[in-house]
């Protein structure tokens, strides 16, 4: 993908690819590669790509997004059903689509008729309000849309990121659009996330993470698998919401905590400032838009977009805010509507009320909250003890109430000061500091370091993604110790299953089908008490190798659904056990954490 292109709605990409002839579809991936190598020139809402000396592709994006197929034009002889238009849409970032319009009253009545039983006939017939409430189920349209999403996602998994070209991506985008129209925004958003991850993998984006793509695939397959059978609250959760609703929250008195830069693999950048109220509830103010590292570093000095305040994000992180007419999303993000008023107020130090209470919560309780679906920020008091060298770079070692903790950088982009700040903090060994970090769900206690109390001034703080520490900020005589080699730990060999789950995401079915015998890995898993893991590993390889032949010995089409179900069971199991191991490492209790290894039968049912 190229950040010079405006985001394109999923339905547009799907429409343009579907219009291609079979011959042009085979050439689409090569066309995308060729197109992204050409320069793109932006003029207002228009982006022009010179395909050659005589032909241009023009993308018109009023409001910053391409929302219709006719907004992508090409001057070649094969237009409008040409390769260039589809290639341009396939190379561009995927846009968020607006929710579909609400149905007219007559259409809404028909939709209710599809889900509500008829309890009588004739004009006098009325529902029996005295009996038990009727359980809500997915509509036929939603079940069909979920199946479409599941089939498209299974096809992507079948091919793996390496083989999921623009045609398969367009198929999943079409499924996402279908799900959106059917009132399934969660499935739609999950499908788009998979396409974004696949594109990042295929373009060698430096911020691509295989684990993130595996998680996105597990989410979309899991939602599509469960939704047709869900009822009540489970169905509501699986449907999701089209846009985060902002609820009125009256007047708020907020205290700045810290700011962090945002730099994503999908071409968005900016800053988010975290604040808290007197009761310890967290609220965020964000400024994220298309851009790169320069925008991530510069957004901290831009005024926050809320009310009439002239505070920048950097200033707000240390000051306060008085808000009236506040609107807040379910995740705590503050709205910036016309009725919101905000003025600058005094802030509070981390050791002063009301912020001090955030650090009074035991670490295990904070981790349990994060693993149970709550906020993943950790407010910890630690003593720095050294550094350790890992394959991904050095990380800090710290003691947190007797618990050994590893603190890694939140972002590796060289334009951000995370890595340099971590190296300097290593010289403050022995310092007892308050920190803000983001939980990493691994067996060993680990977190991403976001902000830290100033090493020599407890009243000050350092936002590690925006501020730069100097040697003068460290205690006198501080010298960074040499990094130690990471000690060998006796870990549960869950990686034997996890790596096969990840290999399938990267290389598809063929990688597991040709991986040879893995009976040794399965035997090892069973010997160490992970019998279900061994069974799931066997099932995954059996599903990958299951290819039937016809009477003439020719391979029949693969059963992508069978392989997807086997992969999903392994992915869900791996996630559940990793959560349990993470909770155990921190001494935390989690809702739904299994007291014993879940069986393969349980995973097959859920």
Coordinates of C-alpha atoms in Angstrom, one line a residue:
X1 CA 0.0 0.0 0.0
X2 CA 1.0 3.6 -0.6
X3 CA 0.2 6.3 1.9
X4 CA -0.2 8.8 -1.1
X5 CA -3.6 7.2 -2.0
X6 CA -6.8 8.1 -0.3
X7 CA -8.8 5.4 1.6
X8 CA -11.3 3.5 -0.6
X9 CA -14.5 2.1 0.7
X10 CA -14.6 -1.8 0.7
X11 CA -17.6 -1.9 -1.6
X12 CA -15.8 0.1 -4.2
X13 CA -12.8 -2.2 -4.3
X14 CA -15.1 -5.3 -4.4
X15 CA -17.2 -3.8 -7.3
X16 CA -14.2 -2.9 -9.4
X17 CA -12.5 -6.3 -9.0
X18 CA -15.7 -8.2 -9.6
X19 CA -16.1 -6.3 -13.0
X20 CA -12.7 -7.6 -14.3
X21 CA -12.6 -10.4 -16.8
X22 CA -11.0 -13.7 -15.6
X23 CA -7.9 -12.9 -17.7
X24 CA -7.5 -9.5 -16.0
X25 CA -8.0 -10.9 -12.5
X26 CA -5.0 -13.2 -13.0
X27 CA -3.0 -10.1 -13.7
X28 CA -4.3 -7.9 -10.9
X29 CA -1.5 -8.6 -8.4
X30 CA 1.1 -7.7 -10.9
X31 CA -0.9 -4.6 -11.8
X32 CA -1.0 -3.5 -8.1
X33 CA 2.7 -3.9 -7.8
X34 CA 3.3 -1.9 -10.9
X35 CA 0.9 0.9 -9.9
X36 CA 2.3 1.5 -6.4
X37 CA 5.7 2.0 -8.0
X38 CA 4.3 5.0 -10.0
X39 CA 4.3 8.5 -8.4
X40 CA 1.0 9.8 -7.1
X41 CA 0.3 13.6 -7.1
X42 CA -2.3 15.0 -4.8
X43 CA -4.3 18.2 -5.8
X44 CA -6.9 19.0 -3.2
X45 CA -9.4 16.1 -3.1
X46 CA -7.9 14.5 -6.3
X47 CA -5.0 12.1 -6.5
X48 CA -3.5 11.4 -10.0
X49 CA -1.3 8.4 -10.8
X50 CA 0.6 8.4 -14.1
X51 CA 0.4 4.8 -15.4
X52 CA 2.5 5.7 -18.4
X53 CA 3.3 8.8 -20.5
X54 CA -0.3 8.9 -21.9
X55 CA -2.5 7.3 -19.3
X56 CA -3.5 8.6 -15.8
X57 CA -5.6 7.0 -13.1
X58 CA -7.5 9.6 -11.1
X59 CA -9.0 9.1 -7.7
X60 CA -11.5 11.7 -6.5
X61 CA -12.0 11.7 -2.7
X62 CA -14.3 14.4 -1.4
X63 CA -13.9 14.5 2.3
X64 CA -10.7 12.4 2.0
X65 CA -12.4 9.1 1.1
X66 CA -13.3 7.4 -2.2
X67 CA -16.9 6.3 -1.7
X68 CA -18.1 5.4 -5.2
X69 CA -16.7 3.4 -8.1
X70 CA -17.2 6.3 -10.5
X71 CA -14.8 8.3 -8.4
X72 CA -11.9 6.3 -9.8
X73 CA -11.3 7.1 -13.5
X74 CA -8.8 5.9 -16.0
X75 CA -7.8 7.2 -19.5
X76 CA -6.9 3.8 -21.0
X77 CA -8.8 2.1 -23.8
X78 CA -10.2 -0.7 -21.6
X79 CA -11.8 1.7 -19.1
X80 CA -14.1 1.5 -17.3
X81 CA -13.6 -2.2 -16.8
X82 CA -9.8 -1.9 -16.9
X83 CA -7.1 -3.3 -14.6
X84 CA -5.8 0.1 -13.6
X85 CA -9.0 1.2 -11.7
X86 CA -9.1 -2.1 -9.8
X87 CA -5.4 -2.0 -9.0
X88 CA -5.7 1.6 -7.7
X89 CA -8.5 0.6 -5.3
X90 CA -6.6 -2.6 -4.2
X91 CA -3.5 -0.6 -3.5
X92 CA -5.2 2.1 -1.4
X93 CA -6.0 1.9 2.3
X94 CA -9.4 0.5 3.3
X95 CA -11.8 3.2 4.4
X96 CA -14.3 2.9 7.2
X97 CA -17.8 2.8 5.7
X98 CA -20.6 4.8 7.2
X99 CA -23.4 2.7 8.8
X100 CA -26.3 1.9 6.4
X101 CA -29.4 4.1 6.7
X102 CA -32.1 3.0 9.1
X103 CA -34.9 1.1 7.4
X104 CA -38.2 2.8 6.6
X105 CA -41.1 2.0 9.0
X106 CA -42.6 -0.5 6.6
X107 CA -39.3 -2.2 6.0
X108 CA -38.6 -2.3 9.8
X109 CA -42.0 -4.0 10.3
X110 CA -41.1 -6.6 7.7
X111 CA -37.8 -7.2 9.5
X112 CA -39.6 -7.8 12.8
X113 CA -42.0 -10.2 11.1
X114 CA -39.0 -12.3 10.1
X115 CA -37.9 -12.7 13.7
X116 CA -41.1 -12.5 15.7
X117 CA -43.5 -15.5 15.8
X118 CA -47.2 -15.1 14.9
X119 CA -49.2 -15.9 18.0
X120 CA -52.6 -15.6 16.5
X121 CA -54.6 -14.6 13.4
X122 CA -57.2 -11.9 12.7
X123 CA -57.2 -8.2 13.7
X124 CA -57.8 -9.0 17.4
X125 CA -54.7 -11.2 17.7
X126 CA -52.1 -9.8 20.1
X127 CA -48.8 -11.2 21.4
X128 CA -49.1 -12.9 24.8
X129 CA -47.3 -10.5 27.1
X130 CA -47.8 -12.7 30.1
X131 CA -45.6 -15.6 28.9
X132 CA -41.8 -15.7 28.7
X133 CA -40.1 -13.2 26.4
X134 CA -39.3 -14.5 23.0
X135 CA -35.5 -15.1 22.5
X136 CA -34.0 -12.9 19.8
X137 CA -32.1 -14.7 17.1
X138 CA -30.2 -13.6 14.0
X139 CA -32.2 -12.9 10.9
X140 CA -31.9 -15.0 7.8
X141 CA -30.1 -12.1 6.1
X142 CA -27.6 -11.9 9.0
X143 CA -27.0 -15.7 8.9
X144 CA -26.4 -15.6 5.2
X145 CA -24.0 -12.6 5.6
X146 CA -22.1 -14.4 8.4
X147 CA -21.7 -17.4 6.1
X148 CA -20.4 -15.2 3.3
X149 CA -17.8 -13.6 5.7
X150 CA -16.8 -17.1 7.0
X151 CA -16.3 -18.5 3.5
X152 CA -14.3 -15.5 2.4
X153 CA -12.1 -15.5 5.5
X154 CA -11.6 -19.2 5.2
X155 CA -10.4 -18.7 1.6
X156 CA -7.9 -16.2 2.8
X157 CA -6.7 -18.6 5.5
X158 CA -6.5 -21.4 2.9
X159 CA -4.1 -19.3 0.8
X160 CA -2.3 -17.6 3.7
X161 CA -1.0 -14.0 3.6
X162 CA 1.6 -15.0 1.0
X163 CA -1.1 -16.3 -1.5
X164 CA -4.0 -14.0 -0.6
X165 CA -3.8 -11.6 -3.6
X166 CA -6.0 -8.8 -4.5
X167 CA -8.9 -11.0 -5.8
X168 CA -9.2 -12.9 -2.5
X169 CA -8.9 -9.6 -0.6
X170 CA -11.7 -8.1 -2.7
X171 CA -13.8 -11.1 -1.9
X172 CA -13.4 -10.5 1.8
X173 CA -14.1 -6.8 1.3
X174 CA -17.3 -7.7 -0.5
X175 CA -18.2 -10.0 2.4
X176 CA -17.5 -7.1 4.8
X177 CA -19.8 -4.8 2.8
X178 CA -22.5 -7.5 2.8
X179 CA -22.2 -7.9 6.6
X180 CA -22.4 -4.1 7.1
X181 CA -25.7 -3.9 5.1
X182 CA -27.1 -6.9 7.1
X183 CA -26.4 -5.0 10.4
X184 CA -23.3 -6.9 11.4
X185 CA -20.7 -4.1 11.9
X186 CA -18.4 -6.2 14.1
X187 CA -18.0 -8.9 11.4
X188 CA -17.6 -6.2 8.8
X189 CA -14.8 -4.4 10.8
X190 CA -13.1 -7.7 11.6
X191 CA -13.0 -8.6 7.9
X192 CA -11.6 -5.3 6.9
X193 CA -8.9 -5.7 9.6
X194 CA -7.9 -9.0 8.0
X195 CA -7.5 -7.4 4.6
X196 CA -5.4 -4.6 6.1
X197 CA -3.2 -7.1 7.8
X198 CA -2.8 -9.2 4.6
X199 CA -1.8 -6.1 2.7
X200 CA 0.7 -5.1 5.3
X201 CA 2.2 -8.6 5.1
X202 CA 2.5 -8.6 1.4
X203 CA 4.0 -5.1 1.2
X204 CA 6.7 -5.9 3.8
X205 CA 5.4 -3.1 6.0
X206 CA 7.9 -2.8 8.9
X207 CA 5.0 -2.5 11.4
X208 CA 3.3 -5.7 10.3
X209 CA 2.9 -8.3 13.1
X210 CA 2.0 -11.9 12.3
X211 CA 0.3 -12.3 15.7
X212 CA -2.0 -9.3 15.0
X213 CA -3.1 -10.8 11.7
X214 CA -3.7 -14.2 13.3
X215 CA -5.8 -12.5 16.0
X216 CA -7.8 -10.7 13.3
X217 CA -8.5 -13.9 11.4
X218 CA -9.5 -15.7 14.6
X219 CA -11.9 -12.8 15.4
X220 CA -13.6 -12.8 12.1
X221 CA -13.9 -16.6 11.8
X222 CA -15.1 -16.8 15.5
X223 CA -17.8 -14.2 15.0
X224 CA -19.0 -15.7 11.8
X225 CA -19.0 -19.2 13.3
X226 CA -20.9 -18.2 16.5
X227 CA -23.4 -15.6 15.2
X228 CA -25.9 -17.9 13.4
X229 CA -26.5 -19.8 16.7
X230 CA -26.3 -16.9 19.2
X231 CA -29.2 -15.5 21.1
X232 CA -29.9 -12.6 23.5
X233 CA -26.8 -10.7 24.8
X234 CA -24.4 -13.0 23.0
X235 CA -26.1 -12.0 19.7
X236 CA -25.9 -8.3 20.6
X237 CA -22.2 -8.6 21.3
X238 CA -21.5 -10.5 18.1
X239 CA -23.5 -8.0 16.0
X240 CA -21.5 -5.1 17.4
X241 CA -22.2 -1.4 16.9
X242 CA -21.7 0.5 13.7
X243 CA -20.2 3.5 15.4
X244 CA -19.2 4.0 19.0
X245 CA -22.2 5.9 20.5
X246 CA -21.2 9.0 22.5
X247 CA -23.4 9.3 25.6
X248 CA -23.9 12.6 27.5
X249 CA -21.8 12.7 30.6
X250 CA -22.5 16.1 32.0
X251 CA -19.6 18.0 33.6
X252 CA -16.2 16.5 34.0
X253 CA -13.1 17.5 35.9
X254 CA -10.2 15.8 34.4
X255 CA -6.5 15.5 35.3
X256 CA -3.8 14.8 32.7
X257 CA -1.9 11.5 33.0
X258 CA 0.3 11.2 29.9
X259 CA 0.4 11.4 26.1
X260 CA 1.5 8.7 23.7
X261 CA 2.1 8.9 19.9
X262 CA 0.1 6.8 17.5
X263 CA 1.7 5.4 14.4
X264 CA -0.1 2.5 12.6
X265 CA 0.7 0.2 9.8
X266 CA -2.4 1.4 7.9
X267 CA -1.1 5.0 7.4
X268 CA -2.6 6.8 10.4
X269 CA -0.6 8.9 12.9
X270 CA -1.2 11.3 15.7
X271 CA -1.4 11.5 19.5
X272 CA -3.6 10.3 22.3
X273 CA -3.7 12.0 25.7
X274 CA -4.9 10.1 28.7
X275 CA -6.7 11.8 31.6
X276 CA -8.6 10.6 34.8
X277 CA -11.4 12.0 36.8
X278 CA -11.6 12.2 40.6
X279 CA -12.9 8.6 40.8
X280 CA -10.1 7.2 38.7
X281 CA -12.1 6.7 35.5
X282 CA -9.9 7.1 32.4
X283 CA -10.8 9.4 29.5
X284 CA -8.9 10.0 26.2
X285 CA -8.5 12.9 23.8
X286 CA -7.2 11.9 20.4
X287 CA -5.9 13.5 17.3
X288 CA -5.3 10.7 14.7
X289 CA -5.5 11.2 10.9
X290 CA -3.7 9.9 7.8
X291 CA 0.0 10.5 8.1
X292 CA 3.4 9.2 9.0
X293 CA 6.1 9.6 11.7
X294 CA 6.2 13.4 11.3
X295 CA 2.6 13.7 12.2
X296 CA 3.0 11.3 15.2
X297 CA 5.7 13.5 16.7
X298 CA 4.1 16.8 15.7
X299 CA 0.6 16.1 16.9
X300 CA 1.7 16.4 20.6
X301 CA 2.1 20.2 20.0
X302 CA -1.3 20.6 18.3
X303 CA -4.2 22.0 20.3
X304 CA -6.7 19.3 21.5
X305 CA -9.9 19.3 19.6
X306 CA -12.4 19.7 22.3
X307 CA -14.3 22.9 23.2
X308 CA -12.5 26.2 23.0
X309 CA -9.3 25.2 24.9
X310 CA -6.0 26.1 23.4
X311 CA -4.1 23.4 25.3
X312 CA -1.8 21.1 23.3
X313 CA -1.7 17.4 23.9
X314 CA 1.7 17.8 25.6
X315 CA 0.3 20.5 27.9
X316 CA -2.9 18.6 28.7
X317 CA -0.9 15.6 29.8
X318 CA 0.4 17.7 32.8
X319 CA -2.5 20.0 33.3
X320 CA -6.2 19.6 33.7
X321 CA -9.5 20.1 31.9
X322 CA -12.9 21.3 33.0
X323 CA -15.6 20.0 30.5
X324 CA -19.3 20.8 30.4
X325 CA -21.8 19.1 28.1
X326 CA -19.3 16.2 27.7
X327 CA -20.0 13.3 25.5
X328 CA -18.1 10.0 26.0
X329 CA -17.8 6.8 24.0
X330 CA -17.9 3.4 25.7
X331 CA -14.1 3.3 25.5
X332 CA -13.7 6.6 27.3
X333 CA -13.0 8.8 24.3
X334 CA -14.2 12.4 24.7
X335 CA -16.4 13.7 21.9
X336 CA -15.8 17.1 20.4
X337 CA -19.3 18.1 19.4
X338 CA -20.6 21.6 19.0
X339 CA -22.2 21.5 22.4
X340 CA -19.0 20.6 24.3
X341 CA -17.3 23.3 26.3
X342 CA -13.8 22.9 27.8
X343 CA -11.4 25.2 29.6
X344 CA -8.0 24.7 31.1
X345 CA -7.7 23.7 34.8
X346 CA -5.0 22.8 37.2
X347 CA -3.4 19.4 37.0
X348 CA -2.2 17.0 39.6
X349 CA 1.1 15.1 40.3
X350 CA 1.1 11.4 40.1
X351 CA 1.8 11.2 43.9
X352 CA -1.2 13.6 44.6
X353 CA -4.9 13.0 44.7
X354 CA -6.8 12.0 42.8
X355 CA -4.2 10.4 40.5
X356 CA -2.4 8.7 43.4
X357 CA -5.2 6.2 43.8
X358 CA -4.4 4.7 40.4
X359 CA -1.2 3.3 41.8
X360 CA -2.9 2.1 44.9
X361 CA -4.6 -0.8 43.1
X362 CA -2.5 -4.0 43.3
X363 CA -0.8 -5.1 40.1
X364 CA -2.6 -8.5 40.1
X365 CA -5.9 -6.8 40.3
X366 CA -5.0 -4.4 37.4
X367 CA -3.9 -7.4 35.2
X368 CA -7.1 -9.3 36.0
X369 CA -9.1 -6.3 34.9
X370 CA -7.2 -6.1 31.6
X371 CA -7.6 -9.8 30.9
X372 CA -11.3 -9.6 31.6
X373 CA -11.8 -7.1 28.8
X374 CA -11.1 -3.9 30.8
X375 CA -8.5 -1.2 30.3
X376 CA -5.0 -2.6 29.6
X377 CA -3.1 0.2 31.1
X378 CA -1.0 -0.7 34.2
X379 CA -0.1 1.8 36.9
X380 CA 2.9 0.3 38.7
X381 CA 5.6 1.3 41.2
X382 CA 8.8 -0.5 40.3
X383 CA 12.5 -0.6 41.1
X384 CA 14.8 -0.7 38.0
X385 CA 17.2 -3.6 38.3
X386 CA 19.0 -3.8 34.9
X387 CA 18.6 -4.7 31.3
X388 CA 18.2 -8.0 29.4
X389 CA 19.0 -8.7 25.8
X390 CA 16.2 -10.3 23.7
X391 CA 15.9 -11.1 20.1
X392 CA 13.7 -8.0 19.5
X393 CA 16.1 -5.7 21.4
X394 CA 17.0 -4.8 25.0
X395 CA 14.3 -4.3 27.6
X396 CA 14.4 -3.1 31.2
X397 CA 14.3 -5.4 34.2
X398 CA 12.3 -4.2 37.2
X399 CA 11.0 -5.4 40.5
X400 CA 7.3 -4.8 41.1
X401 CA 6.4 -5.7 44.7
X402 CA 8.7 -8.8 44.5
X403 CA 7.6 -9.8 41.0
X404 CA 10.3 -9.7 38.2
X405 CA 9.0 -7.6 35.4
X406 CA 10.2 -6.9 31.9
X407 CA 9.6 -3.5 30.4
X408 CA 9.8 -3.2 26.6
X409 CA 9.5 -0.3 24.2
X410 CA 6.0 0.6 23.0
X411 CA 7.2 1.5 19.5
X412 CA 10.4 0.8 17.5
X413 CA 10.2 3.6 14.9
X414 CA 13.5 5.4 15.1
X415 CA 11.7 8.8 14.7
X416 CA 10.2 8.2 18.1
X417 CA 12.3 8.4 21.3
X418 CA 11.1 5.2 22.9
X419 CA 14.3 3.2 22.4
X420 CA 16.7 6.0 23.3
X421 CA 14.8 6.7 26.5
X422 CA 14.8 3.1 27.5
X423 CA 18.6 2.9 27.1
X424 CA 19.0 6.0 29.3
X425 CA 16.6 4.6 32.0
X426 CA 18.8 1.5 32.2
X427 CA 21.5 3.8 33.8
X428 CA 19.0 4.7 36.6
X429 CA 19.3 1.2 38.1
X430 CA 18.2 1.1 41.7
X431 CA 15.7 4.0 41.2
X432 CA 12.2 3.4 42.5
X433 CA 9.8 5.0 40.0
X434 CA 6.1 5.1 39.2
X435 CA 5.3 4.1 35.6
X436 CA 2.4 3.7 33.2
X437 CA 2.7 0.6 31.0
X438 CA 0.5 -1.5 28.7
X439 CA 0.1 -5.2 29.5
X440 CA 1.6 -7.7 27.2
X441 CA -0.3 -11.1 27.7
X442 CA 2.6 -13.4 27.9
X443 CA 3.5 -16.1 30.5
X444 CA 6.3 -14.0 32.0
X445 CA 5.2 -10.6 33.4
X446 CA 5.8 -8.1 30.7
X447 CA 4.5 -4.7 29.7
X448 CA 5.2 -1.9 27.2
X449 CA 6.6 1.2 28.9
X450 CA 4.6 4.4 28.0
X451 CA 5.4 7.0 30.7
X452 CA 7.6 7.2 33.8
X453 CA 8.2 9.4 36.8
X454 CA 11.2 11.7 36.3
X455 CA 14.3 9.9 37.7
X456 CA 15.4 12.9 39.7
X457 CA 12.2 15.0 40.1
X458 CA 9.2 13.0 41.5
X459 CA 6.9 16.0 40.7
X460 CA 7.6 15.6 37.0
X461 CA 6.9 12.9 34.5
X462 CA 8.3 11.8 31.1
X463 CA 6.1 10.7 28.1
X464 CA 8.5 8.2 26.6
X465 CA 7.1 8.4 23.1
X466 CA 7.3 12.2 22.9
X467 CA 9.8 13.5 25.4
X468 CA 13.6 12.9 25.3
X469 CA 15.5 12.1 28.4
X470 CA 19.1 13.5 28.8
X471 CA 22.0 12.3 30.8
X472 CA 21.5 15.4 33.0
X473 CA 18.0 13.9 34.0
X474 CA 19.6 10.9 35.5
X475 CA 20.9 10.4 39.1
X476 CA 24.5 11.6 39.6
X477 CA 27.1 9.0 38.5
X478 CA 24.5 6.9 36.7
X479 CA 26.0 4.4 34.2
X480 CA 24.1 2.0 32.1
X481 CA 25.0 -1.6 32.9
X482 CA 25.7 -4.1 30.1
X483 CA 22.6 -6.0 29.0
X484 CA 22.4 -9.5 30.3
X485 CA 21.5 -12.5 28.2
X486 CA 17.9 -13.5 28.7
X487 CA 17.8 -16.4 31.1
X488 CA 16.4 -19.7 30.0
X489 CA 13.0 -20.3 31.5
X490 CA 11.0 -23.5 31.9
X491 CA 8.0 -22.5 29.8
X492 CA 5.0 -24.5 28.8
X493 CA 5.8 -25.6 25.2
X494 CA 2.6 -23.9 23.9
X495 CA 4.8 -22.5 21.1
X496 CA 4.7 -25.9 19.4
X497 CA 1.0 -25.3 18.6
X498 CA 1.2 -21.5 18.3
X499 CA 3.9 -21.6 15.6
X500 CA 1.7 -23.9 13.5
X501 CA -1.3 -21.5 13.9
X502 CA 0.9 -18.7 12.8
X503 CA 2.5 -20.7 9.9
X504 CA -1.0 -21.3 8.5
X505 CA -1.8 -17.6 8.6
X506 CA 1.5 -16.8 6.8
X507 CA 1.7 -19.6 4.3
X508 CA -1.7 -21.1 4.2
X509 CA -2.8 -24.8 4.1
X510 CA 0.1 -25.9 1.9
X511 CA 2.7 -25.1 4.5
X512 CA 1.1 -27.4 7.1
X513 CA 0.2 -30.0 4.5
X514 CA 3.9 -30.3 3.6
X515 CA 5.4 -29.9 7.1
X516 CA 5.9 -33.6 7.5
X517 CA 5.3 -35.6 10.6
X518 CA 4.7 -33.6 13.8
X519 CA 3.9 -36.6 16.0
X520 CA 6.9 -35.8 18.1
X521 CA 5.5 -32.3 18.9
X522 CA 2.1 -33.8 19.8
X523 CA 3.7 -36.4 22.0
X524 CA 5.7 -33.8 23.8
X525 CA 2.6 -31.7 24.4
X526 CA 0.7 -34.6 25.8
X527 CA 3.6 -35.7 28.0
X528 CA 3.7 -32.2 29.6
X529 CA -0.1 -32.3 30.4
X530 CA -1.4 -30.5 27.3
X531 CA -3.4 -33.4 25.8
X532 CA -5.8 -31.1 24.1
X533 CA -3.0 -29.1 22.5
X534 CA -1.6 -32.4 21.1
X535 CA -5.0 -33.4 19.8
X536 CA -5.5 -30.0 18.1
X537 CA -2.1 -30.1 16.5
X538 CA -2.9 -33.5 15.0
X539 CA -6.3 -32.3 13.9
X540 CA -4.8 -29.2 12.3
X541 CA -2.3 -31.2 10.2
X542 CA -4.9 -33.8 9.3
X543 CA -7.3 -31.0 8.0
X544 CA -4.4 -29.5 6.1
X545 CA -3.5 -32.8 4.4
X546 CA -7.1 -33.8 3.7
X547 CA -7.4 -33.6 0.0
X548 CA -9.7 -36.1 -1.9
X549 CA -9.2 -37.2 -5.5
X550 CA -11.7 -38.0 -8.1
X551 CA -11.9 -41.3 -10.1
X552 CA -9.1 -40.1 -12.4
X553 CA -6.8 -39.2 -9.5
X554 CA -7.3 -35.4 -9.8
X555 CA -7.4 -33.4 -6.6
X556 CA -10.9 -32.2 -5.7
X557 CA -11.5 -28.7 -4.4
X558 CA -10.2 -28.4 -0.8
X559 CA -12.6 -28.3 2.1
X560 CA -11.8 -24.8 3.3
X561 CA -14.4 -24.9 6.0
X562 CA -13.0 -28.0 7.6
X563 CA -9.5 -26.5 7.7
X564 CA -10.8 -23.2 9.0
X565 CA -12.6 -24.9 11.9
X566 CA -9.5 -26.9 12.8
X567 CA -7.4 -23.7 12.7
X568 CA -9.9 -21.7 14.7
X569 CA -10.1 -24.3 17.4
X570 CA -6.3 -24.3 17.7
X571 CA -6.2 -20.5 17.7
X572 CA -9.0 -20.2 20.4
X573 CA -7.3 -22.8 22.6
X574 CA -3.9 -21.0 22.3
X575 CA -5.4 -17.7 23.3
X576 CA -7.2 -19.2 26.3
X577 CA -4.1 -20.9 27.6
X578 CA -1.9 -17.9 27.0
X579 CA -4.4 -15.8 29.0
X580 CA -4.3 -18.3 31.8
X581 CA -0.5 -18.4 31.8
X582 CA -0.4 -14.6 31.8
X583 CA -2.8 -14.4 34.8
X584 CA -0.7 -17.0 36.6
X585 CA 2.5 -15.1 36.0
X586 CA 1.0 -12.0 37.6
X587 CA -0.9 -13.9 40.3
X588 CA -4.2 -12.6 38.8
X589 CA -7.6 -14.1 38.5
X590 CA -9.6 -13.8 35.2
X591 CA -13.2 -14.4 34.4
X592 CA -13.5 -17.5 32.2
X593 CA -9.9 -18.6 32.8
X594 CA -10.0 -22.4 32.8
X595 CA -8.9 -24.2 35.9
X596 CA -7.8 -27.1 33.8
X597 CA -7.0 -27.5 30.1
X598 CA -10.1 -27.1 27.9
X599 CA -11.0 -30.2 25.9
X600 CA -11.1 -30.3 22.2
X601 CA -14.8 -31.2 22.4
X602 CA -15.5 -28.0 24.4
X603 CA -13.6 -26.0 21.7
X604 CA -15.5 -27.7 18.9
X605 CA -18.8 -26.7 20.6
X606 CA -17.8 -23.0 21.1

